[in-house]
Tab-separated table of C-alpha atoms and ligand atoms in Angstrom:
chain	number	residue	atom	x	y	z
A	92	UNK	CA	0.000	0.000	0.000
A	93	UNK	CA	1.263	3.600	-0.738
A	94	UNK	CA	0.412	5.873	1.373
A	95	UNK	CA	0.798	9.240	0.477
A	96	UNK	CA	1.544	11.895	3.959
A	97	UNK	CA	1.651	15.331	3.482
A	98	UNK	CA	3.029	17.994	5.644
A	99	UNK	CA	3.478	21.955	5.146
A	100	UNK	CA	2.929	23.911	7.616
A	101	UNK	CA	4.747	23.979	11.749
A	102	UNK	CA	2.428	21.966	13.159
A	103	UNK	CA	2.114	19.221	10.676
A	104	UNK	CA	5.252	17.541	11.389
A	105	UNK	CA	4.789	16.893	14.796
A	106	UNK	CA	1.403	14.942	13.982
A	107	UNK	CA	2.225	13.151	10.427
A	108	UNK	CA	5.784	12.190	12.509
A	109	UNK	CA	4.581	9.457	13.932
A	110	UNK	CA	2.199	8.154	11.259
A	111	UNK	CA	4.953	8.169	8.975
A	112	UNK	CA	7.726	6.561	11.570
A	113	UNK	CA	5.147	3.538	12.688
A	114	UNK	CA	3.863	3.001	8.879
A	115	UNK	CA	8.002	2.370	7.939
A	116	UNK	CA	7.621	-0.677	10.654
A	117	UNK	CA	5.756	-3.059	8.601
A	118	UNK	CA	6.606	-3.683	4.987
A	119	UNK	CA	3.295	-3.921	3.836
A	120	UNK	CA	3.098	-0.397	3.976
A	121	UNK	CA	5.399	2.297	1.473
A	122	UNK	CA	4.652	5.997	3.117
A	123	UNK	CA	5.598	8.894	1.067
A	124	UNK	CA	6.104	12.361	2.569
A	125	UNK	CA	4.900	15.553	0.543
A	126	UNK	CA	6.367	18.981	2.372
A	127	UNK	CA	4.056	21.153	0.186
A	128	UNK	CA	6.782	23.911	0.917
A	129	UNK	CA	3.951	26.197	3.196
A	130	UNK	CA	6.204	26.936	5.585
A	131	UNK	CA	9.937	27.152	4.126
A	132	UNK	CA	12.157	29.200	6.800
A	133	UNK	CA	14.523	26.784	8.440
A	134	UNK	CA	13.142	27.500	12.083
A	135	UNK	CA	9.541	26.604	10.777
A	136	UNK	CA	10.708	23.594	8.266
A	137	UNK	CA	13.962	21.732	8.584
A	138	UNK	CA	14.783	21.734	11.684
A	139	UNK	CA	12.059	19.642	12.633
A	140	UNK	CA	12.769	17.256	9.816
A	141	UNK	CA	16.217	17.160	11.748
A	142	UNK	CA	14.697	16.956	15.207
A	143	UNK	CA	12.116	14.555	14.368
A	144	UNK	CA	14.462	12.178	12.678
A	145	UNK	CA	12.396	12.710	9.330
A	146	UNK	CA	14.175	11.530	6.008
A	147	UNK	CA	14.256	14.401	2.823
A	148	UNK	CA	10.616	14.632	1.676
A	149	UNK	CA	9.780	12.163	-1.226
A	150	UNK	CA	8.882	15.277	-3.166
A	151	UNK	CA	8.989	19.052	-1.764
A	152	UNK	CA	6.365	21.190	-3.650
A	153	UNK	CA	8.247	24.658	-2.256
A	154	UNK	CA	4.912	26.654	-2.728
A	155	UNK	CA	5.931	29.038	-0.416
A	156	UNK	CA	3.308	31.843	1.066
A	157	UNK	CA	0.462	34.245	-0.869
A	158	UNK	CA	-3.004	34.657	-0.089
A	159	UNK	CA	-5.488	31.866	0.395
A	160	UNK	CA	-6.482	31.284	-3.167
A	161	UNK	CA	-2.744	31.602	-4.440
A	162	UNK	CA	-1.011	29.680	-2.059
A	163	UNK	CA	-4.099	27.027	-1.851
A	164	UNK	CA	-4.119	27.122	-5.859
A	165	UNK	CA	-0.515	26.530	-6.087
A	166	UNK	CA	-0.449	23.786	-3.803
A	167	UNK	CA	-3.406	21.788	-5.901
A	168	UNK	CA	-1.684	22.533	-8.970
A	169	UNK	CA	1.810	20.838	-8.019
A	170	UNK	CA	0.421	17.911	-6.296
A	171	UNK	CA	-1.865	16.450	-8.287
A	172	UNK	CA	1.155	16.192	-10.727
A	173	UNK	CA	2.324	13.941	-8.248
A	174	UNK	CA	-0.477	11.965	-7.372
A	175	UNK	CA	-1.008	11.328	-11.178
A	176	UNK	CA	2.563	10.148	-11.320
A	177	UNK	CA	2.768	8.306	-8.310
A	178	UNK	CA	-1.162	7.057	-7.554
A	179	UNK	CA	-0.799	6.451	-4.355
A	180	UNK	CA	-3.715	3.574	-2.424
A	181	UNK	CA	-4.360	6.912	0.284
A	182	UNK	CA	-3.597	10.275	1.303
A	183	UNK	CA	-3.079	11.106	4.653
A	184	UNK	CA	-3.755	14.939	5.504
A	185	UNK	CA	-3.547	17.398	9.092
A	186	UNK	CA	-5.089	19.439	11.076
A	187	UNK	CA	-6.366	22.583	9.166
A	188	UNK	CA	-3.760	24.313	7.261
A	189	UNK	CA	-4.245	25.301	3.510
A	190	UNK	CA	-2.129	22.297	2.632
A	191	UNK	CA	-4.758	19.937	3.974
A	192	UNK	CA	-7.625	21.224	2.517
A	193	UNK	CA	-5.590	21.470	-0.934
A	194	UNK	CA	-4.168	17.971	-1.078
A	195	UNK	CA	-7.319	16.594	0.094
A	196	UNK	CA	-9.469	18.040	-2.990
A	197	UNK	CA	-6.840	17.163	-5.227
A	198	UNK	CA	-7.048	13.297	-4.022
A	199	UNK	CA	-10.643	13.131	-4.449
A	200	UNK	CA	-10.917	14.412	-7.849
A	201	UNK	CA	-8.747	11.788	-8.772
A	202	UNK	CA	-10.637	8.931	-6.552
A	203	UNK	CA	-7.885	8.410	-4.304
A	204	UNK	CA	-9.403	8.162	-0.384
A	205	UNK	CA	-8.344	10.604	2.062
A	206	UNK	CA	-7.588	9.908	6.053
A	207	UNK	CA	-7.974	12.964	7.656
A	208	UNK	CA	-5.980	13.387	10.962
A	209	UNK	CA	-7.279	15.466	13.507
A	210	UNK	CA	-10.936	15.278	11.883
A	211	UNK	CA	-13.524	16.531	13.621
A	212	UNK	CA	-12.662	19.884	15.536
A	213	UNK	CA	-14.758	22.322	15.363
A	214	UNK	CA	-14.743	26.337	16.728
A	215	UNK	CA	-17.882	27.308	15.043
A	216	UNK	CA	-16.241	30.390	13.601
A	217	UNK	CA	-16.345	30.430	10.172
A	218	UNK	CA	-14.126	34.196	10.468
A	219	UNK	CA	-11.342	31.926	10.983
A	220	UNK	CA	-9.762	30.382	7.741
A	221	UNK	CA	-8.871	27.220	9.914
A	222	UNK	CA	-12.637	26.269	10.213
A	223	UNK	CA	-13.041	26.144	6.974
A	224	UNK	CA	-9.878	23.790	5.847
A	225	UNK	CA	-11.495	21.705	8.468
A	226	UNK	CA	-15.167	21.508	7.406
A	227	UNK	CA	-14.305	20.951	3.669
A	228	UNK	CA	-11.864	18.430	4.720
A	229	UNK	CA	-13.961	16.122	6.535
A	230	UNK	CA	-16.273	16.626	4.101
A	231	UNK	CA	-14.720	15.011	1.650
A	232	UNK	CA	-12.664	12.929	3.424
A	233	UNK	CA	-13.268	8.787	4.026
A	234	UNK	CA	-11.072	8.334	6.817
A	235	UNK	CA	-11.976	10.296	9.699
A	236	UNK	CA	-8.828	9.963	12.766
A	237	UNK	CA	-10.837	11.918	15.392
A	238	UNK	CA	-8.676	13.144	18.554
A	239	UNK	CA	-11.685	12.972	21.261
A	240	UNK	CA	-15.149	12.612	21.789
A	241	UNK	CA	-16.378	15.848	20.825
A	242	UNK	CA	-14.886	15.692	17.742
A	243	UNK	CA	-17.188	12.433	16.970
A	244	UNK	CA	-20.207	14.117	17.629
A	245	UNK	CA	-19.193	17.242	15.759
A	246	UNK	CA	-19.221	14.895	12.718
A	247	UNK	CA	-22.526	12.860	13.362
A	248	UNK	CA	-24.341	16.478	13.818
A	249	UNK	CA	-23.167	17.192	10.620
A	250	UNK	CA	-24.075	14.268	8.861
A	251	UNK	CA	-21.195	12.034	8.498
A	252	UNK	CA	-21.531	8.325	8.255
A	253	UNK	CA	-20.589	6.693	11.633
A	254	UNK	CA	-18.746	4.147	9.258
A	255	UNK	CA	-15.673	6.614	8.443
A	256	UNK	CA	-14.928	8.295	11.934
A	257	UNK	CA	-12.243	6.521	13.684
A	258	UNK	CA	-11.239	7.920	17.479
A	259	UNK	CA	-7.761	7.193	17.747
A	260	UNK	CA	-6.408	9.840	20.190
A	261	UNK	CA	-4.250	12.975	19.723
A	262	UNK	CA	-1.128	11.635	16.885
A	263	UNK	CA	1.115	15.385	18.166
A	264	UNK	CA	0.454	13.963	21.993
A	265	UNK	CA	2.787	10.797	20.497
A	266	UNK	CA	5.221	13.099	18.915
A	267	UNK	CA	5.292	15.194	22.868
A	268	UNK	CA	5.547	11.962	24.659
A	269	UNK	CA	8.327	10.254	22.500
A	270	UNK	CA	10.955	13.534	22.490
A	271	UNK	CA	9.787	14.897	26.172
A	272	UNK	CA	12.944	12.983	27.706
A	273	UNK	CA	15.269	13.412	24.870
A	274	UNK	CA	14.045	17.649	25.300
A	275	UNK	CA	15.492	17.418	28.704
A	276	UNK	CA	19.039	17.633	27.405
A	277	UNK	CA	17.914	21.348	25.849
A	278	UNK	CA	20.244	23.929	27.091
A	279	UNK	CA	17.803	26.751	25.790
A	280	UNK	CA	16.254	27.579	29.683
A	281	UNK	CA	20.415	27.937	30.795
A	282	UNK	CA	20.843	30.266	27.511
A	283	UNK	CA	17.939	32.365	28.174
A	284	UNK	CA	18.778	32.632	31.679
A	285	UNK	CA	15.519	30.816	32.948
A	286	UNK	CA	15.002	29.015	36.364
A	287	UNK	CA	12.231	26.927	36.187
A	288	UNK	CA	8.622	27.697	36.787
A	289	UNK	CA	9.613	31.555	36.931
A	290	UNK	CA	8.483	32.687	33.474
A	291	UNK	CA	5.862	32.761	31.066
A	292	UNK	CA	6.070	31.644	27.382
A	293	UNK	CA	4.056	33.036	24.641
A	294	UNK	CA	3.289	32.609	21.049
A	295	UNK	CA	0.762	34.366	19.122
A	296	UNK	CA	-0.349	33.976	14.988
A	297	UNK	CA	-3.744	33.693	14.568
A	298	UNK	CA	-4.758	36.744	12.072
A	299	UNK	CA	-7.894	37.823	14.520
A	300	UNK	CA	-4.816	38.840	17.058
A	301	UNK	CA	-2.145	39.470	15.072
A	302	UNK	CA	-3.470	41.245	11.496
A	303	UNK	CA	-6.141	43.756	13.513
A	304	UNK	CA	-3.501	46.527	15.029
A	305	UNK	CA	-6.151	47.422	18.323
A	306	UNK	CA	-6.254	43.646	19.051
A	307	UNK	CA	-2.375	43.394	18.742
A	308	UNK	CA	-2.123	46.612	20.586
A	309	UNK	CA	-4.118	45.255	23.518
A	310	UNK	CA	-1.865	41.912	23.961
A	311	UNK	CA	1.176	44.094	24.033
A	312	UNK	CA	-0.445	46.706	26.402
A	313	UNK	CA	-1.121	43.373	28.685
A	314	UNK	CA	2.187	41.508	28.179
A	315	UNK	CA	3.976	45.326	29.346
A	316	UNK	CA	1.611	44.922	32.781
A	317	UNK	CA	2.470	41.145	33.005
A	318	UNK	CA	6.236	41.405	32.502
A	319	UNK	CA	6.644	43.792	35.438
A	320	UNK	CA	5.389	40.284	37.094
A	321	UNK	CA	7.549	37.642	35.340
A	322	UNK	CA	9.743	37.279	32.687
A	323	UNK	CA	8.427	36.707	29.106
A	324	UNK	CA	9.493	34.916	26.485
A	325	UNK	CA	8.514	35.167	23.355
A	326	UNK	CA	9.430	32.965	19.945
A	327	UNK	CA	7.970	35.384	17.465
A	328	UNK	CA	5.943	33.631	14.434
A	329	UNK	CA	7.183	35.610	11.005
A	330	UNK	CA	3.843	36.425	10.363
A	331	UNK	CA	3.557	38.328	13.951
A	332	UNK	CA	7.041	40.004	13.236
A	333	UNK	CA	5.649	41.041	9.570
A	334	UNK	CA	2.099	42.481	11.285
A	335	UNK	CA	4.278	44.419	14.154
A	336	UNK	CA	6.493	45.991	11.615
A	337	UNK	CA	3.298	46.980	9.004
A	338	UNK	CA	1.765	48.516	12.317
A	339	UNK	CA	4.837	50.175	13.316
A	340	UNK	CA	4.807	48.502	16.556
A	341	UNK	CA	8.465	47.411	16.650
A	342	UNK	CA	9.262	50.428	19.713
A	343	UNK	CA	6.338	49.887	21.630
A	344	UNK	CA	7.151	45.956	21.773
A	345	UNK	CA	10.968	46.658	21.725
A	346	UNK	CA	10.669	48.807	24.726
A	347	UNK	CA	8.822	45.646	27.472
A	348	UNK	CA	11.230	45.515	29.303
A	349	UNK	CA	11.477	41.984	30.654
A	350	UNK	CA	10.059	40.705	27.544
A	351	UNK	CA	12.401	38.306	25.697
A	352	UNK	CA	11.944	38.218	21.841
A	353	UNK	CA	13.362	35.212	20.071
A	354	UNK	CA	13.095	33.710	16.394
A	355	UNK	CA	10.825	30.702	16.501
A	356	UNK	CA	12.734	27.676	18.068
A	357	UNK	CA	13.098	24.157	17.686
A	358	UNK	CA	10.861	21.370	18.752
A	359	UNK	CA	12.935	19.801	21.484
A	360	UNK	CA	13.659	23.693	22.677
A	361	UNK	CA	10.134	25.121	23.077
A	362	UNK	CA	8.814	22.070	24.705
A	363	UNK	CA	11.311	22.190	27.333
A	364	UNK	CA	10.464	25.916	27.714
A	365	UNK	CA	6.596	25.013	27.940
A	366	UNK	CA	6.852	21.964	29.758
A	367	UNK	CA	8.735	24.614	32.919
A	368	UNK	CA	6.811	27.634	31.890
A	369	UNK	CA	4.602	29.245	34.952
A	370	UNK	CA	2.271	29.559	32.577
A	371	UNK	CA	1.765	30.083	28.712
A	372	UNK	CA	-0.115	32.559	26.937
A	373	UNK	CA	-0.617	31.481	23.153
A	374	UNK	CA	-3.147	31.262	20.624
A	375	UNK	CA	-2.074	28.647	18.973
A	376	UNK	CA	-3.948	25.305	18.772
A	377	UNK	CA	-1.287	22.302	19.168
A	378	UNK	CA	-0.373	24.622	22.275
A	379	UNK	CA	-3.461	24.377	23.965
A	380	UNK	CA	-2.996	20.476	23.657
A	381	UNK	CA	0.733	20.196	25.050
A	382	UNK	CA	0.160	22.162	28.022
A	383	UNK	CA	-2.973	19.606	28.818
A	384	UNK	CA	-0.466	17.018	28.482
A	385	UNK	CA	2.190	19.235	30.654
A	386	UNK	CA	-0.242	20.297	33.158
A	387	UNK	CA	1.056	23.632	32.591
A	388	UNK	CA	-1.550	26.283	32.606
A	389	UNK	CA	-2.671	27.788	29.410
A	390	UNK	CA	-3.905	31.527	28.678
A	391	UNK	CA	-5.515	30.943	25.205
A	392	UNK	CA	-6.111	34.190	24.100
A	393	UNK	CA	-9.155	34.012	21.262
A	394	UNK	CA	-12.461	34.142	21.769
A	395	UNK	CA	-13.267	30.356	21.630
A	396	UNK	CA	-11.640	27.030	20.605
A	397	UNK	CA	-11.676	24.033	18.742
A	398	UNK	CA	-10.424	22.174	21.430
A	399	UNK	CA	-12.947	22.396	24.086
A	400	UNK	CA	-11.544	19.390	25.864
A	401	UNK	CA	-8.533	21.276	26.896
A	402	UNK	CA	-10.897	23.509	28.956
A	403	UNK	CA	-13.406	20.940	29.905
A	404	UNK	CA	-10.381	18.285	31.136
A	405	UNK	CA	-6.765	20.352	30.846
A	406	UNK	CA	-5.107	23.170	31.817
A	407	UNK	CA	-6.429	25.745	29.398
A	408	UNK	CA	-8.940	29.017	29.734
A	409	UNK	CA	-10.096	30.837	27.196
A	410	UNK	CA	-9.422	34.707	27.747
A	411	UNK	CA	-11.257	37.417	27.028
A	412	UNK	CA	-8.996	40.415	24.451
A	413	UNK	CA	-8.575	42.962	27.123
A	414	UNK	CA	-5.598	44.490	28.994
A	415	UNK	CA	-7.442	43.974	32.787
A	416	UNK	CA	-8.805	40.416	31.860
A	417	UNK	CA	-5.553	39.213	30.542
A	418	UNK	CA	-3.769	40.455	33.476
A	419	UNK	CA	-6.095	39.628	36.235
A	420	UNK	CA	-5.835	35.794	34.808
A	421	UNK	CA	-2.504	35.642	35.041
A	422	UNK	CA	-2.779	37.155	38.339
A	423	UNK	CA	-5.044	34.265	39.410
A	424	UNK	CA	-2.387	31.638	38.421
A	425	UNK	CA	0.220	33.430	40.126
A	426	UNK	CA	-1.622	33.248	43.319
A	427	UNK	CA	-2.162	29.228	42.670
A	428	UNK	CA	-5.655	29.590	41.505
A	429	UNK	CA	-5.394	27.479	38.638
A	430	UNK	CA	-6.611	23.569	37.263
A	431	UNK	CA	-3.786	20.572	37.050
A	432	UNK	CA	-6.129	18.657	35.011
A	433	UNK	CA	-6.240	15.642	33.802
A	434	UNK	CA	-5.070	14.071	30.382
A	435	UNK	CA	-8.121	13.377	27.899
A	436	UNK	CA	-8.701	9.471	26.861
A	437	UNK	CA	-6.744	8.235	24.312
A	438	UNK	CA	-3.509	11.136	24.574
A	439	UNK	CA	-1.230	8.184	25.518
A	440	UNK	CA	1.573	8.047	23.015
A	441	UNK	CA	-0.363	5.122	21.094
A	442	UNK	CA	-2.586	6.991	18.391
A	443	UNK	CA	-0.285	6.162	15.519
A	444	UNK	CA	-0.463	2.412	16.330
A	445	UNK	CA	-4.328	2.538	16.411
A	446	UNK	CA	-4.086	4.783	13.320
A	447	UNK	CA	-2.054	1.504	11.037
A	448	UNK	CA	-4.389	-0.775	12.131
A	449	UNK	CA	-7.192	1.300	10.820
A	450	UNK	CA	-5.216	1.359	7.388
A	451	UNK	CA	-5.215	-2.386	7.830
A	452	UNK	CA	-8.700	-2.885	7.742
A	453	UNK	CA	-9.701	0.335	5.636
A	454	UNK	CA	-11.597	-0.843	2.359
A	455	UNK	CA	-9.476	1.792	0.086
A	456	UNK	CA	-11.998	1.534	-2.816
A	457	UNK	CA	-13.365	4.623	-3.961
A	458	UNK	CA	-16.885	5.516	-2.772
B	226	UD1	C1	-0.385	28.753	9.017
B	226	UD1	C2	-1.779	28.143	9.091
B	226	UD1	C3	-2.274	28.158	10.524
B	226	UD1	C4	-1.278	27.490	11.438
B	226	UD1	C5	0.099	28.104	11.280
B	226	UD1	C6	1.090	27.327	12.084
B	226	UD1	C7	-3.238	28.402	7.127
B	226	UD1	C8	-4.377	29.157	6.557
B	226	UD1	N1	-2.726	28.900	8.274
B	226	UD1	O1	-0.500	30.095	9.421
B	226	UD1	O2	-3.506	27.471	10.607
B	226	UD1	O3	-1.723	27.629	12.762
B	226	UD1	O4	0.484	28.062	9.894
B	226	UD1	O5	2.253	28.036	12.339
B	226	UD1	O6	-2.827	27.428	6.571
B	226	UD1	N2	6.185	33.213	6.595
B	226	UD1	C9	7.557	33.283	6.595
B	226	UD1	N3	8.245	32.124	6.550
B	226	UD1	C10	7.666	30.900	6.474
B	226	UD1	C11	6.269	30.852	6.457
B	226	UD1	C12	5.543	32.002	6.508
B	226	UD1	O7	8.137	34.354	6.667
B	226	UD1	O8	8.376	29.882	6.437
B	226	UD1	C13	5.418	34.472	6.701
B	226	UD1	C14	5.030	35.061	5.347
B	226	UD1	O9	5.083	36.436	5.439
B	226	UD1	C15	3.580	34.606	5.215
B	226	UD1	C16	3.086	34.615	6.653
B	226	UD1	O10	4.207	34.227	7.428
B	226	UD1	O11	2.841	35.438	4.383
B	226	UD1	C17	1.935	33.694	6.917
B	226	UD1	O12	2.231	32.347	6.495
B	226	UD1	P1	1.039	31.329	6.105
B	226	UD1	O13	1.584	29.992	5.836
B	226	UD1	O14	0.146	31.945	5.080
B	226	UD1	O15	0.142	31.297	7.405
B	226	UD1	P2	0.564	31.165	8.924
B	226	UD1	O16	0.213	32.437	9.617
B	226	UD1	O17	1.950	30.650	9.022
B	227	UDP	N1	6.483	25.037	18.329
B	227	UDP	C1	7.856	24.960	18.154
B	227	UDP	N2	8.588	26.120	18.175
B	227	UDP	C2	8.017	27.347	18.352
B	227	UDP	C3	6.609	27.408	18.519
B	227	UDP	C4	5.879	26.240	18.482
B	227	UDP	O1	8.408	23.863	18.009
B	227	UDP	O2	8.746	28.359	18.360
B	227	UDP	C5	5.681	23.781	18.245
B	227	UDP	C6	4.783	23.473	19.408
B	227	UDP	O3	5.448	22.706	20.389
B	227	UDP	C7	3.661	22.671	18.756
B	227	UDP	C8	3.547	23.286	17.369
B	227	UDP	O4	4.791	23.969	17.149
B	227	UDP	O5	4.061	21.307	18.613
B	227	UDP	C9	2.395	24.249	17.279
B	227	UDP	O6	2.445	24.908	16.045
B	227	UDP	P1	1.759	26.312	15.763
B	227	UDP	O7	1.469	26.996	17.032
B	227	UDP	O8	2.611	27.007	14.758
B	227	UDP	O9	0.431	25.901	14.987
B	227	UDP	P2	-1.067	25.560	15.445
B	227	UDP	O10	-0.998	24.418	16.401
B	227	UDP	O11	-1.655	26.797	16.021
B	227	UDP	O12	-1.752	25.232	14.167
């Protein structure tokens, strides 16, 4: 069987990693790896191929960025040259990144079956461009890797046979449980100067905060109160440094004192740094699910999420965009007012086992 994994974006290869790793155990199986060339920069892109222990892609697409209808365009047009040359048995997409949506259409047209991984989550806003990778993609998709229960019942509301949703747990969780020892050798905490449990990391890239200059405005306004607190540290997505320099925001960020800003880092590095964070302020999503698994408590800093199980069973809160609300939630977890947790069903460092033996018994006709 050839199955065909494709990866573009950050936080793909963290979740396709261990597909890919436990598919090259058993030689029934020949995985290919796509890197659609989304994200290119070596802090976003190689050096997780390095860290992860990844081989060279099978074929890189190097689409690089654009808008939505470029980058998405140029992504469908270079890989369904290689699914015509290759015809693969499957195609394995992620999470909810222009690459997944693109591959997946591209796959269909041609009758090849798509496993979607991570199917199933759901914010119910359709402002964010995420939502919508992920609706069309289950859509069309007839193997559905769900990471919880929610997720299940998100697709049965919507109408999707019962037959093609599979809950097999959270595939990054494996990637976070496999390197979490191997991150302890990190010296990034020593080079940054960082004691453990006396800082706060942050990440922000989601275009509601970072492409709308009030919103942006009002994080940095927060993170100037919260640093006189703690230390923060900050690995700075390139589409958050782009935003702060179109705003002209550079001095007002710049001048936090007590505010660290650093180019994104490595996998290994920044889960050492979350796994001894105080706390973590972030929007991203793959966050929200580490520091469940971490027991780490999570700011999430958007309006709502499309991991609700991270607030119903993890560490996580949703926060409200405002300088007082921000602040007074940190305040709360520095007083020790703040969930440990517990670690949803199924997050156990096992999901890309369960996921081959739903290849195994997959009926990979077209239907
Ligand atoms: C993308 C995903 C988002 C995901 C995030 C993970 C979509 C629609 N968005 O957002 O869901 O959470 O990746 O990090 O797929 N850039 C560089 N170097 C790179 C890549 C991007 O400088 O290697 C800059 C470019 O200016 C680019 C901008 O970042 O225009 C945005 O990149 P893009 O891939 O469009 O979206 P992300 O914000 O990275
Ligand atoms: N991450 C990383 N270095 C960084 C920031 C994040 O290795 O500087 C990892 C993080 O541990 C997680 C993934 O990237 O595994 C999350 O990716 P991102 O936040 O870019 O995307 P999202 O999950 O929001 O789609």
């Amino acid at each position: 069987m050839k199955i065909a994994l494709v990866v573009g974006a950050r936080p793909n290869f963290m979740k396709v990693g261990p597909v890919y790793f436990e598919l090259k155990k058993h030689s029934r199986y020949s995985p290919l790896l796509i890197h659609t060339g989304q994200h290119y920069d070596k802090n976003l892109s190689e050096i997780f191929f390095e860290q992860l222990g990844f081989p060279k892609p099978d074929i890189y697409l190097g689409v690089g960025s654009g808008t939505h209808g470029v980058q998405t365009a140029k992504i469908m047009i270079a890989f369904e040259q290689f699914l015509l040359q290759e015809k693969p048995d499957l195609v394995l997409v992620a999470g909810d990144v222009n690459s997944t949506i693109a591959c997946a259409i591209d796959a269909v047209k041609l009758h090849i079956p798509v496993a979607h991984l991570e199917a199933g989550l759901r914010s119910y806003d359709r402002r964010m461009p995420e939502e919508i990778n992920r609706i069309e993609t289950d859509c069309i998709s007839s193997m559905l890797l769900t990471p919880s229960q929610d997720a299940d019942e998100n697709l049965i509301r919507e109408g999707i046979s019962k037959d093609k949703i599979f809950l097999v747990g959270n595939a990054m969780i494996d990637s976070l449980i496999q390197f979490e020892k191997k991150a302890e050798y990190s010296k990034t905490m020593e080079d940054l100067g960082l004691t453990k449990h006396s800082y706060a990391l942050v990440t922000l890239h989601r275009p509601s905060n970072v492409d709308d200059k009030e919103n942006l405005e009002i994080i940095l306004d927060a993170f100037a109160e919260i640093a006189d607190k703690l230390p923060l540290i900050f690995p700075m997505h390139p589409r958050t440094r782009k935003q702060l320099s179109i705003f002209g925001l550079e001095e007002k960020v710049n001048s936090i004192t007590n505010l660290k800003l650093i180019e994104p880092i490595g996998y290994l590095d920044f889960i050492k740094l979350e796994k001894y964070a105080k706390l973590v302020l972030t929007d991203s999503g793959g966050i929200q699910e580490e520091t469940t698994v971490f027991k780490v408590p999570c700011l999430t800093l958007r309006a709502n999420t499309e991991r609700p199980i991270t607030i119903e069973l993890g560490t996580n809160q949703l926060v409200e965009l405002n300088k007082y609300s921000i602040f007074q939630k940190v305040n709360e977890i520095l007083e020790g007012k703040c969930k440990t947790g517990s670690i949803p069903p199924l997050w156990d460092g096992h999901t890309a086992e369960r996921i081959v033996q739903v290849m195994d018994n997959f009926n990979y006709s077209f239907s």
